[in-house]
CSV table of C-alpha atoms in Angstrom, one decimal:
chain,number,residue,atom,x,y,z
A,1104,UNK,CA,176.6,160.3,68.7
A,1105,UNK,CA,178.8,160.8,65.6
A,1106,UNK,CA,182.2,159.2,65.4
A,1107,UNK,CA,185.0,161.5,66.7
A,1108,UNK,CA,186.4,161.5,63.2
A,1109,UNK,CA,183.1,162.8,61.6
A,1110,UNK,CA,184.0,165.9,59.6
A,1111,UNK,CA,181.4,168.3,58.1
A,1112,UNK,CA,182.1,171.0,55.6
A,1113,UNK,CA,179.8,174.1,55.8
A,1114,UNK,CA,180.0,176.3,52.6
A,1115,UNK,CA,177.4,179.0,53.4
A,1116,UNK,CA,176.8,181.5,56.0
A,1117,UNK,CA,175.0,179.9,59.0
A,1118,UNK,CA,173.7,181.1,62.3
A,1119,UNK,CA,176.5,180.5,64.9
A,1120,UNK,CA,174.2,178.1,66.9
A,1121,UNK,CA,175.2,175.4,64.3
A,1122,UNK,CA,178.6,174.9,65.9
A,1123,UNK,CA,177.7,173.9,69.5
A,1124,UNK,CA,174.8,171.9,68.1
A,1125,UNK,CA,177.1,169.9,65.8
A,1126,UNK,CA,179.7,169.6,68.6
A,1127,UNK,CA,177.0,168.2,70.9
A,1128,UNK,CA,176.7,165.2,68.6
A,1129,UNK,CA,180.4,164.7,68.3
A,1130,UNK,CA,180.9,166.2,64.8
A,1131,UNK,CA,183.9,168.4,63.8
A,1132,UNK,CA,183.1,171.3,61.5
A,1133,UNK,CA,185.1,173.2,58.8
A,1134,UNK,CA,183.3,176.5,58.3
A,1135,UNK,CA,184.2,177.9,54.9
A,1136,UNK,CA,181.4,180.3,53.7
A,1137,UNK,CA,184.0,182.1,51.5
A,1138,UNK,CA,184.8,179.0,49.5
A,1139,UNK,CA,184.3,179.4,45.8
A,1140,UNK,CA,181.9,176.9,44.2
A,1141,UNK,CA,184.6,175.7,41.9
A,1142,UNK,CA,186.7,174.6,44.9
A,1143,UNK,CA,184.0,172.6,46.6
A,1144,UNK,CA,184.5,169.5,44.5
A,1145,UNK,CA,188.0,168.8,45.6
A,1146,UNK,CA,187.4,169.9,49.2
A,1147,UNK,CA,184.7,167.3,49.6
A,1148,UNK,CA,187.1,164.4,49.3
A,1149,UNK,CA,188.0,164.8,53.0
A,1150,UNK,CA,184.5,165.1,54.5
A,1151,UNK,CA,181.7,163.0,55.8
A,1152,UNK,CA,179.0,165.7,55.5
A,1153,UNK,CA,178.2,168.8,53.6
A,1154,UNK,CA,175.9,171.7,54.7
A,1155,UNK,CA,174.8,174.1,52.1
A,1156,UNK,CA,172.2,176.9,51.7
A,1157,UNK,CA,172.1,178.5,48.2
A,1158,UNK,CA,175.7,179.1,47.3
A,1159,UNK,CA,175.7,176.5,44.4
A,1160,UNK,CA,174.1,173.5,42.8
A,1161,UNK,CA,175.3,170.2,44.1
A,1162,UNK,CA,175.6,167.9,41.1
A,1163,UNK,CA,177.1,164.6,40.2
A,1164,UNK,CA,180.3,166.5,39.2
A,1165,UNK,CA,180.4,168.2,42.6
A,1166,UNK,CA,180.3,164.8,44.3
A,1167,UNK,CA,182.8,163.0,42.1
A,1168,UNK,CA,185.6,162.9,44.6
A,1169,UNK,CA,183.4,162.7,47.7
A,1170,UNK,CA,184.0,159.1,48.5
A,1171,UNK,CA,183.4,159.2,52.2
A,1172,UNK,CA,180.4,161.6,52.1
A,1173,UNK,CA,177.4,160.3,54.0
A,1174,UNK,CA,175.0,163.2,53.7
A,1175,UNK,CA,174.2,166.6,52.1
A,1176,UNK,CA,172.1,168.9,54.3
A,1177,UNK,CA,170.3,171.9,53.0
A,1178,UNK,CA,169.8,174.7,55.6
A,1179,UNK,CA,166.5,175.8,54.3
A,1180,UNK,CA,163.2,174.8,52.7
A,1181,UNK,CA,163.4,173.0,49.4
A,1182,UNK,CA,166.3,171.0,47.9
A,1183,UNK,CA,165.9,172.1,44.3
A,1184,UNK,CA,169.6,173.2,44.1
A,1185,UNK,CA,170.7,169.6,44.9
A,1186,UNK,CA,170.7,166.7,42.4
A,1187,UNK,CA,168.8,164.1,44.5
A,1188,UNK,CA,169.3,161.4,41.9
A,1189,UNK,CA,173.1,161.9,42.0
A,1190,UNK,CA,173.0,161.5,45.8
A,1191,UNK,CA,170.9,158.4,45.6
A,1192,UNK,CA,173.2,156.8,43.2
A,1193,UNK,CA,176.1,157.3,45.6
A,1194,UNK,CA,174.0,156.3,48.7
A,1195,UNK,CA,174.3,159.8,50.2
A,1196,UNK,CA,171.5,160.9,52.4
A,1197,UNK,CA,169.7,164.2,51.4
A,1198,UNK,CA,168.5,166.2,54.3
A,1199,UNK,CA,166.2,169.3,54.3
A,1200,UNK,CA,165.0,171.6,57.1
A,1201,UNK,CA,161.5,172.5,56.0
A,1202,UNK,CA,160.2,172.1,59.5
A,1203,UNK,CA,162.5,174.9,60.7
A,1204,UNK,CA,160.8,177.7,58.9
A,1205,UNK,CA,157.2,176.5,58.5
A,1206,UNK,CA,155.9,178.9,61.2
A,1207,UNK,CA,157.7,181.8,59.6
A,1208,UNK,CA,156.2,181.0,56.2
A,1209,UNK,CA,152.7,180.5,57.5
A,1210,UNK,CA,152.8,183.8,59.4
A,1211,UNK,CA,154.3,185.7,56.4
A,1212,UNK,CA,151.7,184.3,54.0
A,1213,UNK,CA,148.9,185.3,56.2
A,1214,UNK,CA,150.4,188.7,56.5
A,1215,UNK,CA,150.7,189.4,52.8
A,1216,UNK,CA,147.2,188.1,52.3
A,1217,UNK,CA,145.8,190.6,54.8
A,1218,UNK,CA,147.9,193.3,53.3
A,1219,UNK,CA,146.4,192.5,49.9
A,1220,UNK,CA,142.8,192.4,51.1
A,1221,UNK,CA,143.1,195.6,53.1
A,1222,UNK,CA,145.3,197.6,50.8
A,1223,UNK,CA,147.9,198.1,53.6
A,1224,UNK,CA,151.0,198.4,51.4
A,1225,UNK,CA,149.4,200.7,48.9
A,1226,UNK,CA,147.8,203.0,51.5
A,1227,UNK,CA,151.0,203.2,53.5
A,1228,UNK,CA,152.8,204.5,50.5
A,1229,UNK,CA,150.0,207.0,49.8
A,1230,UNK,CA,150.1,208.4,53.3
A,1231,UNK,CA,153.9,208.8,53.2
A,1232,UNK,CA,153.2,211.0,50.1
A,1233,UNK,CA,150.6,213.0,52.0
A,1234,UNK,CA,147.7,211.4,50.1
A,1235,UNK,CA,144.8,210.5,52.4
A,1236,UNK,CA,142.3,208.2,50.6
A,1237,UNK,CA,139.8,206.3,52.7
A,1238,UNK,CA,137.1,205.1,50.4
A,1239,UNK,CA,139.5,204.2,47.6
A,1240,UNK,CA,141.2,201.9,50.1
A,1241,UNK,CA,138.1,200.2,51.4
A,1242,UNK,CA,139.2,196.5,51.6
A,1243,UNK,CA,137.7,193.0,52.0
A,1244,UNK,CA,137.5,190.7,55.0
A,1245,UNK,CA,139.1,187.3,55.0
A,1246,UNK,CA,136.2,185.9,57.0
A,1247,UNK,CA,133.7,184.0,54.9
A,1248,UNK,CA,136.1,183.5,52.0
A,1249,UNK,CA,137.3,180.2,50.6
A,1250,UNK,CA,141.0,179.8,50.6
A,1251,UNK,CA,142.6,177.2,48.3
A,1252,UNK,CA,146.0,175.8,49.4
A,1253,UNK,CA,148.0,174.0,46.7
A,1254,UNK,CA,150.6,171.8,48.4
A,1255,UNK,CA,149.9,170.7,51.9
A,1256,UNK,CA,153.3,169.9,53.4
A,1257,UNK,CA,154.9,171.9,56.2
A,1258,UNK,CA,154.2,175.3,54.7
A,1259,UNK,CA,150.7,174.7,53.6
A,1260,UNK,CA,149.7,173.1,56.9
A,1261,UNK,CA,151.2,176.0,58.8
A,1262,UNK,CA,149.2,178.5,56.7
A,1263,UNK,CA,146.0,176.5,57.2
A,1264,UNK,CA,146.4,176.4,60.9
A,1265,UNK,CA,146.7,180.2,61.1
A,1266,UNK,CA,143.8,180.7,58.8
A,1267,UNK,CA,141.5,178.5,60.9
A,1268,UNK,CA,140.6,181.3,63.3
A,1269,UNK,CA,139.4,183.6,60.6
A,1270,UNK,CA,136.1,182.0,59.8
A,1271,UNK,CA,137.1,181.0,56.3
A,1272,UNK,CA,136.7,177.7,54.4
A,1273,UNK,CA,140.0,176.0,53.6
A,1274,UNK,CA,140.4,173.6,50.7
A,1275,UNK,CA,143.7,171.9,50.1
A,1276,UNK,CA,145.1,170.0,47.1
A,1277,UNK,CA,148.3,168.0,47.3
A,1278,UNK,CA,149.1,166.3,44.0
A,1279,UNK,CA,151.7,163.8,45.4
A,1280,UNK,CA,150.5,163.2,49.0
A,1281,UNK,CA,146.7,163.8,49.3
A,1282,UNK,CA,146.8,161.7,52.5
A,1283,UNK,CA,148.6,164.6,54.2
A,1284,UNK,CA,145.5,166.8,53.9
A,1285,UNK,CA,143.8,167.1,57.3
A,1286,UNK,CA,141.9,169.5,59.5
A,1287,UNK,CA,141.4,172.4,59.3
A,1288,UNK,CA,141.6,171.9,55.6
A,1289,UNK,CA,139.3,169.8,53.5
A,1290,UNK,CA,140.9,167.6,50.8
A,1291,UNK,CA,140.0,168.8,47.3
A,1292,UNK,CA,140.9,168.4,43.7
A,1293,UNK,CA,142.5,171.3,41.8
A,1294,UNK,CA,139.3,171.6,39.9
A,1295,UNK,CA,137.3,171.9,43.1
A,1296,UNK,CA,139.6,174.7,44.3
A,1297,UNK,CA,139.3,176.5,40.9
A,1298,UNK,CA,135.5,176.3,41.3
A,1299,UNK,CA,135.2,177.6,44.8
A,1300,UNK,CA,138.3,179.6,45.8
A,1301,UNK,CA,138.4,183.3,46.5
A,1302,UNK,CA,142.1,183.1,47.4
A,1303,UNK,CA,144.7,180.6,46.2
A,1304,UNK,CA,148.1,180.1,47.8
A,1305,UNK,CA,151.0,178.0,46.4
A,1306,UNK,CA,153.1,175.9,48.8
A,1307,UNK,CA,154.8,173.5,46.4
A,1308,UNK,CA,158.5,172.7,45.7
A,1309,UNK,CA,160.2,173.3,42.4
A,1310,UNK,CA,160.4,170.0,40.6
A,1311,UNK,CA,160.0,169.4,36.9
A,1312,UNK,CA,156.4,168.4,37.3
A,1313,UNK,CA,155.6,171.8,38.9
A,1314,UNK,CA,157.3,174.0,36.3
A,1315,UNK,CA,154.9,176.8,35.4
A,1316,UNK,CA,152.0,175.0,37.1
A,1317,UNK,CA,150.3,178.3,37.4
A,1318,UNK,CA,150.0,179.0,33.7
A,1319,UNK,CA,147.3,180.5,31.5
A,1320,UNK,CA,145.1,177.5,31.7
A,1321,UNK,CA,145.5,177.4,35.5
A,1322,UNK,CA,144.2,181.0,35.9
A,1323,UNK,CA,141.5,180.5,33.3
A,1324,UNK,CA,140.2,177.6,35.3
A,1325,UNK,CA,139.0,179.7,38.2
A,1326,UNK,CA,135.3,180.4,38.3
A,1327,UNK,CA,135.7,183.6,40.3
A,1328,UNK,CA,138.3,186.4,40.3
A,1329,UNK,CA,141.0,185.3,42.9
A,1330,UNK,CA,143.6,186.7,45.1
A,1331,UNK,CA,146.9,184.9,44.3
A,1332,UNK,CA,149.8,184.2,46.7
A,1333,UNK,CA,153.2,182.6,46.0
A,1334,UNK,CA,155.7,182.0,48.7
A,1335,UNK,CA,157.1,178.8,47.3
A,1336,UNK,CA,159.3,179.0,44.2
A,1337,UNK,CA,159.2,181.5,41.3
A,1338,UNK,CA,159.5,178.8,38.7
A,1339,UNK,CA,156.1,177.3,39.5
A,1340,UNK,CA,154.4,180.4,38.1
A,1341,UNK,CA,154.2,181.5,34.5
A,1342,UNK,CA,154.9,185.2,35.3
A,1343,UNK,CA,153.7,186.4,31.9
A,1344,UNK,CA,150.4,184.5,32.3
A,1345,UNK,CA,150.0,186.0,35.8
A,1346,UNK,CA,150.5,189.5,34.4
A,1347,UNK,CA,147.9,189.0,31.7
A,1348,UNK,CA,145.3,187.8,34.2
A,1349,UNK,CA,146.0,190.6,36.6
A,1350,UNK,CA,145.3,193.0,33.7
A,1351,UNK,CA,142.1,191.2,32.8
A,1352,UNK,CA,140.8,191.1,36.4
A,1353,UNK,CA,140.8,187.4,36.6
A,1354,UNK,CA,143.4,187.8,39.3
A,1355,UNK,CA,142.2,190.5,41.7
A,1356,UNK,CA,145.7,191.0,43.2
A,1357,UNK,CA,148.9,189.1,43.8
A,1358,UNK,CA,151.5,188.8,46.5
A,1359,UNK,CA,154.8,187.3,45.4
A,1360,UNK,CA,157.7,186.5,47.6
A,1361,UNK,CA,159.5,184.7,44.8
A,1362,UNK,CA,160.0,185.4,41.1
A,1363,UNK,CA,161.0,183.3,38.1
A,1364,UNK,CA,164.4,185.1,38.0
A,1365,UNK,CA,165.4,186.6,41.3
A,1366,UNK,CA,168.8,187.9,40.0
A,1367,UNK,CA,167.1,191.2,39.0
A,1368,UNK,CA,170.2,192.5,37.1
A,1369,UNK,CA,170.1,189.5,34.7
A,1370,UNK,CA,166.4,189.7,33.5
A,1371,UNK,CA,165.8,188.7,29.9
A,1372,UNK,CA,163.7,191.1,27.8
A,1373,UNK,CA,160.6,189.1,28.4
A,1374,UNK,CA,161.3,188.9,32.1
A,1375,UNK,CA,162.0,192.6,32.3
A,1376,UNK,CA,158.6,193.3,30.7
A,1377,UNK,CA,156.6,191.1,33.1
A,1378,UNK,CA,158.6,192.5,36.0
A,1379,UNK,CA,157.9,196.0,35.0
A,1380,UNK,CA,154.2,195.2,34.8
A,1381,UNK,CA,154.3,193.7,38.3
A,1382,UNK,CA,156.1,196.6,39.9
A,1383,UNK,CA,153.8,199.2,38.4
A,1384,UNK,CA,150.6,197.3,39.4
A,1385,UNK,CA,148.7,198.8,42.4
A,1386,UNK,CA,147.3,195.4,43.3
A,1387,UNK,CA,150.7,193.6,43.6
A,1388,UNK,CA,153.0,193.1,46.6
A,1389,UNK,CA,156.6,192.0,45.9
A,1390,UNK,CA,159.0,190.9,48.6
A,1391,UNK,CA,162.6,189.5,48.2
A,1392,UNK,CA,162.2,185.8,49.1
A,1393,UNK,CA,161.9,186.4,52.9
A,1394,UNK,CA,158.8,184.4,53.9
A,1395,UNK,CA,160.9,181.9,55.8
A,1396,UNK,CA,163.5,184.4,57.1
A,1397,UNK,CA,163.0,185.2,60.7
A,1398,UNK,CA,165.6,185.4,63.5
A,1399,UNK,CA,163.7,182.4,65.1
A,1400,UNK,CA,163.7,180.3,61.9
A,1401,UNK,CA,167.5,180.9,61.4
A,1402,UNK,CA,168.0,178.9,64.7
A,1403,UNK,CA,165.2,176.4,64.2
A,1404,UNK,CA,166.7,175.3,60.9
A,1405,UNK,CA,169.9,174.4,62.6
A,1406,UNK,CA,168.1,172.5,65.3
A,1407,UNK,CA,166.2,170.5,62.7
A,1408,UNK,CA,169.2,169.8,60.6
A,1409,UNK,CA,171.4,168.7,63.4
A,1410,UNK,CA,168.8,166.3,64.7
A,1411,UNK,CA,168.5,164.7,61.2
A,1412,UNK,CA,172.3,164.6,60.9
A,1413,UNK,CA,172.5,162.8,64.2
A,1414,UNK,CA,170.0,160.2,63.0
A,1415,UNK,CA,172.0,159.6,59.8
A,1416,UNK,CA,175.3,159.2,61.7
A,1417,UNK,CA,173.8,156.7,64.1
A,1418,UNK,CA,173.6,154.2,61.2
A,1419,UNK,CA,177.4,154.5,60.5
């Protein structure tokens, strides 16, 4: 149990289940989703913990006055908006909740893959416009295909588990933790995935080493035309390179839940051009970063976070 004096600042909208969960471990909460990012720095001086979603970046400057802060908890998958080095230097624990939405991401990724293979999104739009095309929408079966999963953490493993009943081969590559790769996937190198895959799906975090991992050379490395999925982070894909390989046929189709710039009113000229190409392509599905967003995951994320917070506070 937390000390009765443990105080936690929450600066983003959260599912209301967070409050009884934190109360159950003896923590007091100050819920301020309306707080401006500029005001968080001074506010943190009085708190033992911070819970954040995507409101702002948590940097060394944000933490400058946080002398009693014990943890920063991100209510979501990925912690790329938090300066992990700055937290480490101040001995502040960094907590994520990837386990909370892994099922949601796995199911969503399977859904957009099936939609791509069977032209579901495209044919739905056509029928709404009273266009009835059957032969033109003849699709492909997932069974018998080789699926390459890049990144085999919570999300990659969830996707693989769901794929296992479709009669496809699953290859997985994890650059930083190859020991995580287990059944139903077979551990493979990136080159082996490029040689064998019919489908490739990214499940990697945004870190500097992963910036534009899927670039021109990446797509050129595939021996067969591939279906491409990204439900991780937009920055890991060179969007212009993807567009070029969609045009050439090297990429048969793409489903993107994330983009390199998701603030669509602030696109640069180059970003606008690639975005326009994606939106006009008949073999592209675009969704607004919702792979992990279900009513169930909204609650599961809180449960995962509070359990991790409880374990941190036990040590104080």
